[in-house]
């Protein structure tokens, strides 16, 4: 990729992770890739805002792109580190070895991380104060602490004269960027839809746990006249940044509930007895005009299940009993949803058991602190009878009634 002008002497440097086997954060599949963006302000003093991960040939790519602005690493005078997660700071160790003069601006909490992650001494860094303004030639940078969007040390940088927010993880998305379409106004409606879906999955995977902090951050930044958002993952919003701000607000508010009037069904089956009711479950909900998203485990990726569950006001788990407990792959999903604070949901569970039950008891115990309103469950021994199907359908109708009421 090439360096791209954002406005005046502000430029975007960027790389895409496009290895389909690569797991972001070591967990999350990114079949459509992800971009990692840094930003350069070229001027009296040259400023870099965020770096790149030290994987593939990314440091060399960033170095080459700097060359596109006729600069080298040694020409950078100020390095703004908004966030120390290694996707943005992995190159820091080598960067600071090659450039011994650049002063680092970061939060106080980031300073020990400079040492821990990159062996960069604290005396190279200046701890910002919240709201501090740094004048650099024709540019005025203002720093805002935005803890837990995404780590406790995270901040954002706002260029006051041009109203540009360098938001790091906030307002980001999965999805590789075409270098000829890096701005929101350069995207087709299909591409906008693509990035909206990738933004939701990115949010659910990476940011969701910290949703109360996202809402605090949005309030804090609410007084700024933001004309451009430059995130560290995803496209740049210069035509209408309110689009991504509203998406993030909506995603964060899903944590408080209710989310959308949709149902995510996650199911497992060992020998097909739990699966036998699946069509009835789906049809019963669809007949109430409620969209249904269906995932099978093992098989479907947790990253996708999380995004769907985050957006859905209703969750249904279908799993058999396995050695007196929940079927293990499903137990993992149930746990992961709680780790990510998928809460304030209407929930139903069903499943078959063999010689004795146990999954429901295990499910109840392991979701005691989930914040889920468990509206019902249905279990049967072996294969479901017609009576089982009818009784369960009745219970699901009641689940739908409650869900509709919840999302009015
Ligand atoms: Fe993109 Fe939290 O790092």
Short mmCIF file of C-alpha atoms and ligand atoms in Angstrom, two decimals:
data_model
loop_
_atom_site.label_atom_id
_atom_site.label_comp_id
_atom_site.label_asym_id
_atom_site.label_seq_id
_atom_site.Cartn_x
_atom_site.Cartn_y
_atom_site.Cartn_z
CA UNK A 1 0.00 0.00 0.00
CA UNK A 2 0.95 3.61 -0.44
CA UNK A 3 0.85 6.52 1.95
CA UNK A 4 -2.44 8.42 1.54
CA UNK A 5 -3.20 12.04 2.24
CA UNK A 6 -5.99 12.59 4.73
CA UNK A 7 -5.94 16.40 4.83
CA UNK A 8 -3.19 18.98 4.37
CA UNK A 9 0.02 17.36 5.62
CA UNK A 10 -1.76 14.61 7.51
CA UNK A 11 -1.30 11.15 6.00
CA UNK A 12 -2.45 7.61 6.62
CA UNK A 13 -0.02 4.69 6.67
CA UNK A 14 -1.67 1.32 6.56
CA UNK A 15 -1.27 -2.41 6.16
CA UNK A 16 -3.82 -5.20 5.84
CA UNK A 17 -3.60 -8.54 7.60
CA UNK A 18 -4.77 -10.84 4.84
CA UNK A 19 -3.50 -14.23 5.97
CA UNK A 20 -6.73 -16.21 6.26
CA UNK A 21 -5.23 -18.48 8.94
CA UNK A 22 -4.23 -15.54 11.13
CA UNK A 23 -6.21 -15.16 14.34
CA UNK A 24 -6.49 -11.58 15.57
CA UNK A 25 -5.49 -11.34 19.25
CA UNK A 26 -4.64 -15.02 18.82
CA UNK A 27 -8.36 -15.88 19.00
CA UNK A 28 -10.54 -14.22 16.40
CA UNK A 29 -10.84 -15.38 12.80
CA UNK A 30 -10.62 -12.51 10.31
CA UNK A 31 -11.50 -14.10 6.99
CA UNK A 32 -11.94 -10.65 5.44
CA UNK A 33 -8.75 -9.30 7.01
CA UNK A 34 -8.18 -6.19 9.08
CA UNK A 35 -6.25 -2.99 8.48
CA UNK A 36 -3.78 -1.45 10.89
CA UNK A 37 -3.47 2.28 10.38
CA UNK A 38 -0.99 4.82 11.69
CA UNK A 39 -0.99 8.52 10.92
CA UNK A 40 1.76 10.97 10.03
CA UNK A 41 1.66 14.73 10.47
CA UNK A 42 4.47 16.19 8.44
CA UNK A 43 5.64 19.65 9.36
CA UNK A 44 8.03 21.72 11.42
CA UNK A 45 8.12 18.69 13.60
CA UNK A 46 7.08 15.35 12.21
CA UNK A 47 4.57 13.44 14.29
CA UNK A 48 3.63 9.76 14.06
CA UNK A 49 0.40 8.70 15.72
CA UNK A 50 0.44 4.96 16.45
CA UNK A 51 2.62 2.39 14.75
CA UNK A 52 2.00 -1.10 13.48
CA UNK A 53 2.33 -4.66 14.63
CA UNK A 54 5.67 -6.36 14.14
CA UNK A 55 4.43 -9.21 11.96
CA UNK A 56 4.84 -10.14 8.33
CA UNK A 57 6.77 -7.25 6.76
CA UNK A 58 4.63 -4.54 8.33
CA UNK A 59 7.45 -2.41 9.83
CA UNK A 60 9.14 -2.35 6.43
CA UNK A 61 5.81 -1.47 4.80
CA UNK A 62 5.35 1.48 7.16
CA UNK A 63 8.95 2.52 6.55
CA UNK A 64 8.36 2.42 2.79
CA UNK A 65 5.18 4.45 3.16
CA UNK A 66 7.03 7.04 5.24
CA UNK A 67 9.42 7.21 2.30
CA UNK A 68 6.42 8.21 0.18
CA UNK A 69 6.35 11.41 2.24
CA UNK A 70 10.12 11.71 1.77
CA UNK A 71 10.69 10.87 5.42
CA UNK A 72 12.58 8.15 7.19
CA UNK A 73 12.19 6.74 10.69
CA UNK A 74 14.92 9.06 11.96
CA UNK A 75 12.90 12.10 10.82
CA UNK A 76 10.09 11.53 13.29
CA UNK A 77 10.27 14.02 16.17
CA UNK A 78 7.18 13.07 18.14
CA UNK A 79 5.56 9.70 18.53
CA UNK A 80 2.03 9.65 19.94
CA UNK A 81 1.18 6.29 21.45
CA UNK A 82 -2.57 6.23 21.88
CA UNK A 83 -2.62 2.57 22.87
CA UNK A 84 0.01 0.00 23.80
CA UNK A 85 -1.64 -3.17 22.51
CA UNK A 86 0.99 -4.73 20.23
CA UNK A 87 -1.08 -4.40 17.05
CA UNK A 88 -0.19 -0.69 17.31
CA UNK A 89 3.05 -0.83 19.25
CA UNK A 90 4.77 -4.01 18.10
CA UNK A 91 7.19 -1.99 15.99
CA UNK A 92 8.01 0.37 18.87
CA UNK A 93 11.07 -1.52 20.10
CA UNK A 94 12.85 -1.40 16.74
CA UNK A 95 11.52 2.05 15.90
CA UNK A 96 13.00 3.52 19.08
CA UNK A 97 16.32 1.78 18.47
CA UNK A 98 16.55 3.42 15.04
CA UNK A 99 15.25 6.77 16.21
CA UNK A 100 16.75 7.85 19.52
CA UNK A 101 15.38 11.41 19.44
CA UNK A 102 11.60 11.01 19.11
CA UNK A 103 9.70 12.06 22.21
CA UNK A 104 6.80 9.80 23.08
CA UNK A 105 3.46 11.22 24.26
CA UNK A 106 1.23 8.74 26.02
CA UNK A 107 -0.81 8.37 29.20
CA UNK A 108 0.85 7.85 32.56
CA UNK A 109 -0.51 4.30 32.60
CA UNK A 110 1.19 3.55 29.28
CA UNK A 111 4.68 4.40 30.50
CA UNK A 112 5.38 1.12 32.34
CA UNK A 113 4.01 -0.70 29.30
CA UNK A 114 6.56 1.01 27.05
CA UNK A 115 9.23 -0.67 29.13
CA UNK A 116 7.45 -4.01 29.47
CA UNK A 117 6.48 -4.46 25.84
CA UNK A 118 9.19 -2.56 23.99
CA UNK A 119 12.09 -1.99 26.38
CA UNK A 120 11.63 1.76 25.98
CA UNK A 121 12.83 3.73 28.99
CA UNK A 122 10.37 5.95 30.83
CA UNK A 123 12.56 9.02 30.28
CA UNK A 124 11.73 8.96 26.58
CA UNK A 125 8.08 9.54 27.34
CA UNK A 126 5.97 12.46 28.45
CA UNK A 127 2.80 11.54 30.31
CA UNK A 128 -0.05 13.65 28.96
CA UNK A 129 -2.67 15.22 31.16
CA UNK A 130 -6.27 14.82 30.14
CA UNK A 131 -7.22 17.59 27.70
CA UNK A 132 -3.64 18.79 27.29
CA UNK A 133 -2.90 20.68 24.08
CA UNK A 134 0.37 20.31 22.21
CA UNK A 135 1.08 22.88 19.51
CA UNK A 136 3.20 21.49 16.70
CA UNK A 137 3.70 24.02 13.91
CA UNK A 138 0.35 24.58 12.27
CA UNK A 139 -1.23 21.70 14.16
CA UNK A 140 -2.82 21.62 17.59
CA UNK A 141 -3.02 18.22 19.14
CA UNK A 142 -5.26 17.66 22.13
CA UNK A 143 -5.03 14.46 24.14
CA UNK A 144 -7.99 12.83 25.84
CA UNK A 145 -7.73 9.91 28.22
CA UNK A 146 -10.28 7.30 27.15
CA UNK A 147 -9.62 4.43 29.54
CA UNK A 148 -10.67 0.95 28.48
CA UNK A 149 -11.37 1.82 24.88
CA UNK A 150 -9.64 -0.52 24.68
CA UNK A 151 -7.06 -0.88 27.49
CA UNK A 152 -6.85 1.16 30.70
CA UNK A 153 -3.99 3.24 29.28
CA UNK A 154 -5.74 4.20 26.06
CA UNK A 155 -6.13 7.79 24.90
CA UNK A 156 -7.26 9.57 21.75
CA UNK A 157 -5.68 12.49 19.94
CA UNK A 158 -7.71 15.33 18.45
CA UNK A 159 -6.34 17.82 15.92
CA UNK A 160 -8.19 20.96 16.90
CA UNK A 161 -7.68 23.12 13.83
CA UNK A 162 -9.00 20.53 11.40
CA UNK A 163 -11.30 18.70 13.80
CA UNK A 164 -9.74 15.30 13.18
CA UNK A 165 -9.99 12.58 15.82
CA UNK A 166 -7.31 9.90 15.86
CA UNK A 167 -9.38 7.35 17.73
CA UNK A 168 -7.17 4.24 17.73
CA UNK A 169 -9.38 1.19 18.41
CA UNK A 170 -12.58 3.20 18.78
CA UNK A 171 -14.77 3.44 15.67
CA UNK A 172 -12.72 0.68 14.10
CA UNK A 173 -13.75 -2.42 12.20
CA UNK A 174 -12.46 -5.63 10.77
CA UNK A 175 -12.07 -5.85 7.00
CA UNK A 176 -9.12 -5.14 4.75
CA UNK A 177 -9.10 -1.75 3.08
CA UNK A 178 -8.77 -1.23 -0.64
CA UNK A 179 -6.19 1.46 -1.05
CA UNK A 180 -8.40 3.23 -3.58
CA UNK A 181 -11.31 3.42 -1.14
CA UNK A 182 -10.04 4.48 2.25
CA UNK A 183 -12.72 7.12 2.97
CA UNK A 184 -16.41 6.61 3.72
CA UNK A 185 -17.41 8.68 0.66
CA UNK A 186 -15.47 6.34 -1.62
CA UNK A 187 -17.44 3.23 -0.67
CA UNK A 188 -20.38 1.64 -2.47
CA UNK A 189 -23.50 0.87 -0.43
CA UNK A 190 -22.47 -2.82 -0.49
CA UNK A 191 -19.08 -1.92 0.94
CA UNK A 192 -20.74 0.19 3.63
CA UNK A 193 -22.86 -2.81 4.56
CA UNK A 194 -19.74 -4.98 4.62
CA UNK A 195 -17.92 -2.60 6.96
CA UNK A 196 -20.98 -2.26 9.17
CA UNK A 197 -21.03 -6.03 9.66
CA UNK A 198 -17.27 -6.09 10.18
CA UNK A 199 -17.55 -3.22 12.69
CA UNK A 200 -20.16 -5.10 14.73
CA UNK A 201 -18.06 -8.26 14.84
CA UNK A 202 -14.93 -6.27 15.70
CA UNK A 203 -16.87 -4.48 18.45
CA UNK A 204 -18.32 -7.71 19.86
CA UNK A 205 -14.93 -9.46 19.80
CA UNK A 206 -12.64 -6.67 20.97
CA UNK A 207 -14.51 -3.84 22.66
CA UNK A 208 -17.84 -5.21 23.94
CA UNK A 209 -16.65 -6.00 27.47
CA UNK A 210 -15.86 -2.31 27.94
CA UNK A 211 -19.18 -0.93 26.69
CA UNK A 212 -19.80 1.26 29.78
CA UNK A 213 -16.45 2.94 29.04
CA UNK A 214 -17.44 3.42 25.40
CA UNK A 215 -20.54 5.30 26.52
CA UNK A 216 -18.44 7.40 28.94
CA UNK A 217 -15.96 8.11 26.16
CA UNK A 218 -18.73 9.13 23.75
CA UNK A 219 -20.07 11.55 26.34
CA UNK A 220 -16.60 12.94 26.94
CA UNK A 221 -15.97 13.49 23.22
CA UNK A 222 -19.52 14.73 22.67
CA UNK A 223 -18.48 18.36 22.94
CA UNK A 224 -15.97 18.14 20.10
CA UNK A 225 -16.88 19.18 16.58
CA UNK A 226 -15.48 16.02 14.98
CA UNK A 227 -15.30 16.37 11.21
CA UNK A 228 -13.04 13.40 10.47
CA UNK A 229 -12.46 10.15 12.36
CA UNK A 230 -9.19 8.37 11.69
CA UNK A 231 -9.34 4.97 13.41
CA UNK A 232 -6.47 2.55 13.68
CA UNK A 233 -8.56 -0.21 12.10
CA UNK A 234 -10.88 0.44 9.20
CA UNK A 235 -11.91 3.25 6.92
CA UNK A 236 -11.59 6.98 7.57
CA UNK A 237 -14.87 8.78 8.16
CA UNK A 238 -14.73 12.25 6.61
CA UNK A 239 -18.09 12.57 4.89
CA UNK A 240 -20.29 11.62 7.80
CA UNK A 241 -18.49 10.50 10.96
CA UNK A 242 -21.80 10.46 12.82
CA UNK A 243 -22.56 7.15 11.07
CA UNK A 244 -19.84 5.22 12.90
CA UNK A 245 -20.38 7.20 16.12
CA UNK A 246 -24.05 6.17 16.10
CA UNK A 247 -23.15 2.54 15.34
CA UNK A 248 -20.79 2.47 18.33
CA UNK A 249 -23.36 4.12 20.58
CA UNK A 250 -25.92 1.52 19.54
CA UNK A 251 -23.48 -1.37 20.04
CA UNK A 252 -22.53 -0.09 23.49
CA UNK A 253 -26.17 0.33 24.50
CA UNK A 254 -26.94 -3.30 23.58
CA UNK A 255 -25.10 -4.15 26.81
CA UNK A 256 -27.84 -2.45 28.81
CA UNK A 257 -30.56 -4.12 26.75
CA UNK A 258 -32.74 -4.58 24.97
CA UNK A 259 -30.75 -5.20 21.83
CA UNK A 260 -32.54 -5.83 18.52
CA UNK A 261 -35.68 -7.93 18.24
CA UNK A 262 -33.72 -10.87 16.87
CA UNK A 263 -32.85 -14.32 18.17
CA UNK A 264 -29.52 -16.10 18.06
CA UNK A 265 -29.89 -19.87 18.20
CA UNK A 266 -26.76 -21.82 19.08
CA UNK A 267 -27.11 -25.57 18.94
CA UNK A 268 -25.16 -28.82 19.34
CA UNK A 269 -26.25 -32.38 18.86
CA UNK A 270 -24.43 -35.65 19.49
CA UNK A 271 -26.64 -38.16 17.69
CA UNK A 272 -29.32 -35.95 16.15
CA UNK A 273 -31.90 -36.10 18.95
CA UNK A 274 -31.45 -32.45 19.96
CA UNK A 275 -31.25 -31.45 16.29
CA UNK A 276 -34.66 -32.99 15.62
CA UNK A 277 -36.47 -29.98 17.10
CA UNK A 278 -34.27 -27.36 15.44
CA UNK A 279 -36.53 -26.69 12.44
CA UNK A 280 -39.54 -26.33 14.71
CA UNK A 281 -37.61 -23.86 16.89
CA UNK A 282 -36.57 -21.74 13.91
CA UNK A 283 -40.00 -21.82 12.28
CA UNK A 284 -41.82 -20.94 15.49
CA UNK A 285 -39.73 -17.80 15.88
CA UNK A 286 -39.81 -16.85 12.20
CA UNK A 287 -43.60 -17.10 12.15
CA UNK A 288 -43.58 -14.29 14.70
CA UNK A 289 -41.59 -12.15 12.25
CA UNK A 290 -38.49 -12.30 14.41
CA UNK A 291 -35.20 -12.73 12.51
CA UNK A 292 -33.28 -15.83 13.57
CA UNK A 293 -29.52 -16.42 13.29
CA UNK A 294 -28.45 -20.03 13.65
CA UNK A 295 -25.03 -21.34 14.68
CA UNK A 296 -23.80 -24.87 15.28
CA UNK A 297 -21.05 -25.75 17.71
CA UNK A 298 -18.57 -27.15 17.22
CA UNK A 299 -18.28 -25.73 13.73
CA UNK A 300 -19.22 -22.09 13.70
CA UNK A 301 -16.67 -19.66 15.09
CA UNK A 302 -17.19 -18.03 18.46
CA UNK A 303 -16.27 -14.63 16.96
CA UNK A 304 -19.35 -14.78 14.75
CA UNK A 305 -21.60 -16.18 17.48
CA UNK A 306 -20.55 -13.33 19.77
CA UNK A 307 -21.45 -10.67 17.22
CA UNK A 308 -24.87 -12.18 16.61
CA UNK A 309 -25.55 -12.70 20.32
CA UNK A 310 -24.46 -9.15 21.08
CA UNK A 311 -27.01 -7.75 18.64
CA UNK A 312 -29.87 -10.12 19.52
CA UNK A 313 -32.22 -9.52 22.41
CA UNK A 314 -33.01 -13.25 22.52
CA UNK A 315 -30.68 -16.21 22.92
CA UNK A 316 -31.64 -19.87 22.55
CA UNK A 317 -29.25 -22.67 23.41
CA UNK A 318 -29.88 -26.20 22.19
CA UNK A 319 -27.53 -28.77 23.62
CA UNK A 320 -27.66 -32.33 24.97
CA UNK A 321 -26.52 -33.46 28.37
CA UNK A 322 -22.99 -34.83 28.31
CA UNK A 323 -21.83 -36.76 31.36
CA UNK A 324 -24.28 -34.91 33.67
CA UNK A 325 -23.26 -31.48 32.33
CA UNK A 326 -23.67 -29.22 29.32
CA UNK A 327 -22.22 -30.55 26.08
CA UNK A 328 -18.62 -29.24 26.44
CA UNK A 329 -18.34 -27.15 23.24
CA UNK A 330 -21.55 -25.39 24.23
CA UNK A 331 -20.32 -24.90 27.80
CA UNK A 332 -17.41 -23.02 26.25
CA UNK A 333 -19.75 -20.78 24.25
CA UNK A 334 -21.90 -20.06 27.30
CA UNK A 335 -18.79 -19.13 29.27
CA UNK A 336 -17.33 -16.97 26.49
CA UNK A 337 -20.56 -15.01 26.10
CA UNK A 338 -20.39 -14.18 29.78
CA UNK A 339 -16.70 -13.23 29.63
CA UNK A 340 -17.68 -10.74 26.91
CA UNK A 341 -20.54 -9.48 29.09
CA UNK A 342 -23.30 -10.43 26.69
CA UNK A 343 -26.05 -9.59 29.15
CA UNK A 344 -29.65 -8.40 29.49
CA UNK A 345 -31.01 -11.10 27.18
CA UNK A 346 -34.14 -13.23 27.11
CA UNK A 347 -32.97 -16.83 27.12
CA UNK A 348 -34.37 -20.31 26.42
CA UNK A 349 -32.62 -23.68 26.53
CA UNK A 350 -33.56 -27.09 25.17
CA UNK A 351 -31.93 -30.47 24.69
CA UNK A 352 -32.01 -34.22 24.87
CA UNK A 353 -30.47 -36.44 27.54
CA UNK A 354 -29.58 -40.11 27.68
CA UNK A 355 -29.78 -42.06 30.93
CA UNK A 356 -30.20 -38.95 33.08
CA UNK A 357 -30.27 -35.15 32.65
CA UNK A 358 -27.84 -32.60 34.05
CA UNK A 359 -27.25 -30.02 31.32
CA UNK A 360 -30.06 -27.77 32.52
CA UNK A 361 -28.81 -27.82 36.12
CA UNK A 362 -25.27 -27.09 34.90
CA UNK A 363 -26.57 -24.32 32.62
CA UNK A 364 -28.51 -22.70 35.49
CA UNK A 365 -25.48 -22.84 37.78
CA UNK A 366 -23.02 -21.49 35.23
CA UNK A 367 -25.26 -18.61 34.19
CA UNK A 368 -26.25 -17.46 37.68
CA UNK A 369 -24.46 -14.14 37.22
CA UNK A 370 -25.11 -13.75 33.49
CA UNK A 371 -27.85 -11.15 33.74
CA UNK A 372 -29.92 -13.41 31.47
CA UNK A 373 -33.64 -13.66 31.99
CA UNK A 374 -34.04 -17.41 31.60
CA UNK A 375 -37.62 -17.66 30.45
CA UNK A 376 -37.87 -21.36 29.92
CA UNK A 377 -36.32 -24.65 29.07
CA UNK A 378 -37.35 -28.01 27.72
CA UNK A 379 -35.61 -31.36 28.07
CA UNK A 380 -36.53 -34.84 26.98
CA UNK A 381 -35.04 -38.32 27.14
CA UNK A 382 -33.75 -39.78 23.89
CA UNK A 383 -35.64 -38.77 20.78
CA UNK A 384 -38.34 -36.09 21.07
CA UNK A 385 -41.93 -37.28 20.76
CA UNK A 386 -44.72 -35.34 19.10
CA UNK A 387 -45.88 -34.36 22.57
CA UNK A 388 -42.39 -33.01 23.33
CA UNK A 389 -42.41 -30.95 20.14
CA UNK A 390 -45.87 -29.54 20.91
CA UNK A 391 -45.01 -28.69 24.51
CA UNK A 392 -41.79 -27.04 23.49
CA UNK A 393 -43.50 -25.07 20.74
CA UNK A 394 -45.93 -23.72 23.33
CA UNK A 395 -43.03 -22.70 25.57
CA UNK A 396 -41.33 -20.99 22.63
CA UNK A 397 -44.48 -19.04 21.80
CA UNK A 398 -44.35 -17.68 25.34
CA UNK A 399 -40.66 -16.89 24.86
CA UNK A 400 -41.54 -14.92 21.71
CA UNK A 401 -44.32 -13.05 23.54
CA UNK A 402 -41.83 -11.98 26.20
CA UNK A 403 -39.20 -11.03 23.64
CA UNK A 404 -41.66 -8.88 21.69
CA UNK A 405 -42.74 -7.16 24.89
CA UNK A 406 -39.07 -6.65 25.91
CA UNK A 407 -38.15 -5.02 22.60
CA UNK A 408 -41.22 -2.78 22.19
FE1 LIG B 1 -6.13 -2.47 17.95
FE2 LIG B 1 -6.58 -2.79 21.37
O1 LIG B 1 -5.64 -2.78 19.75
#
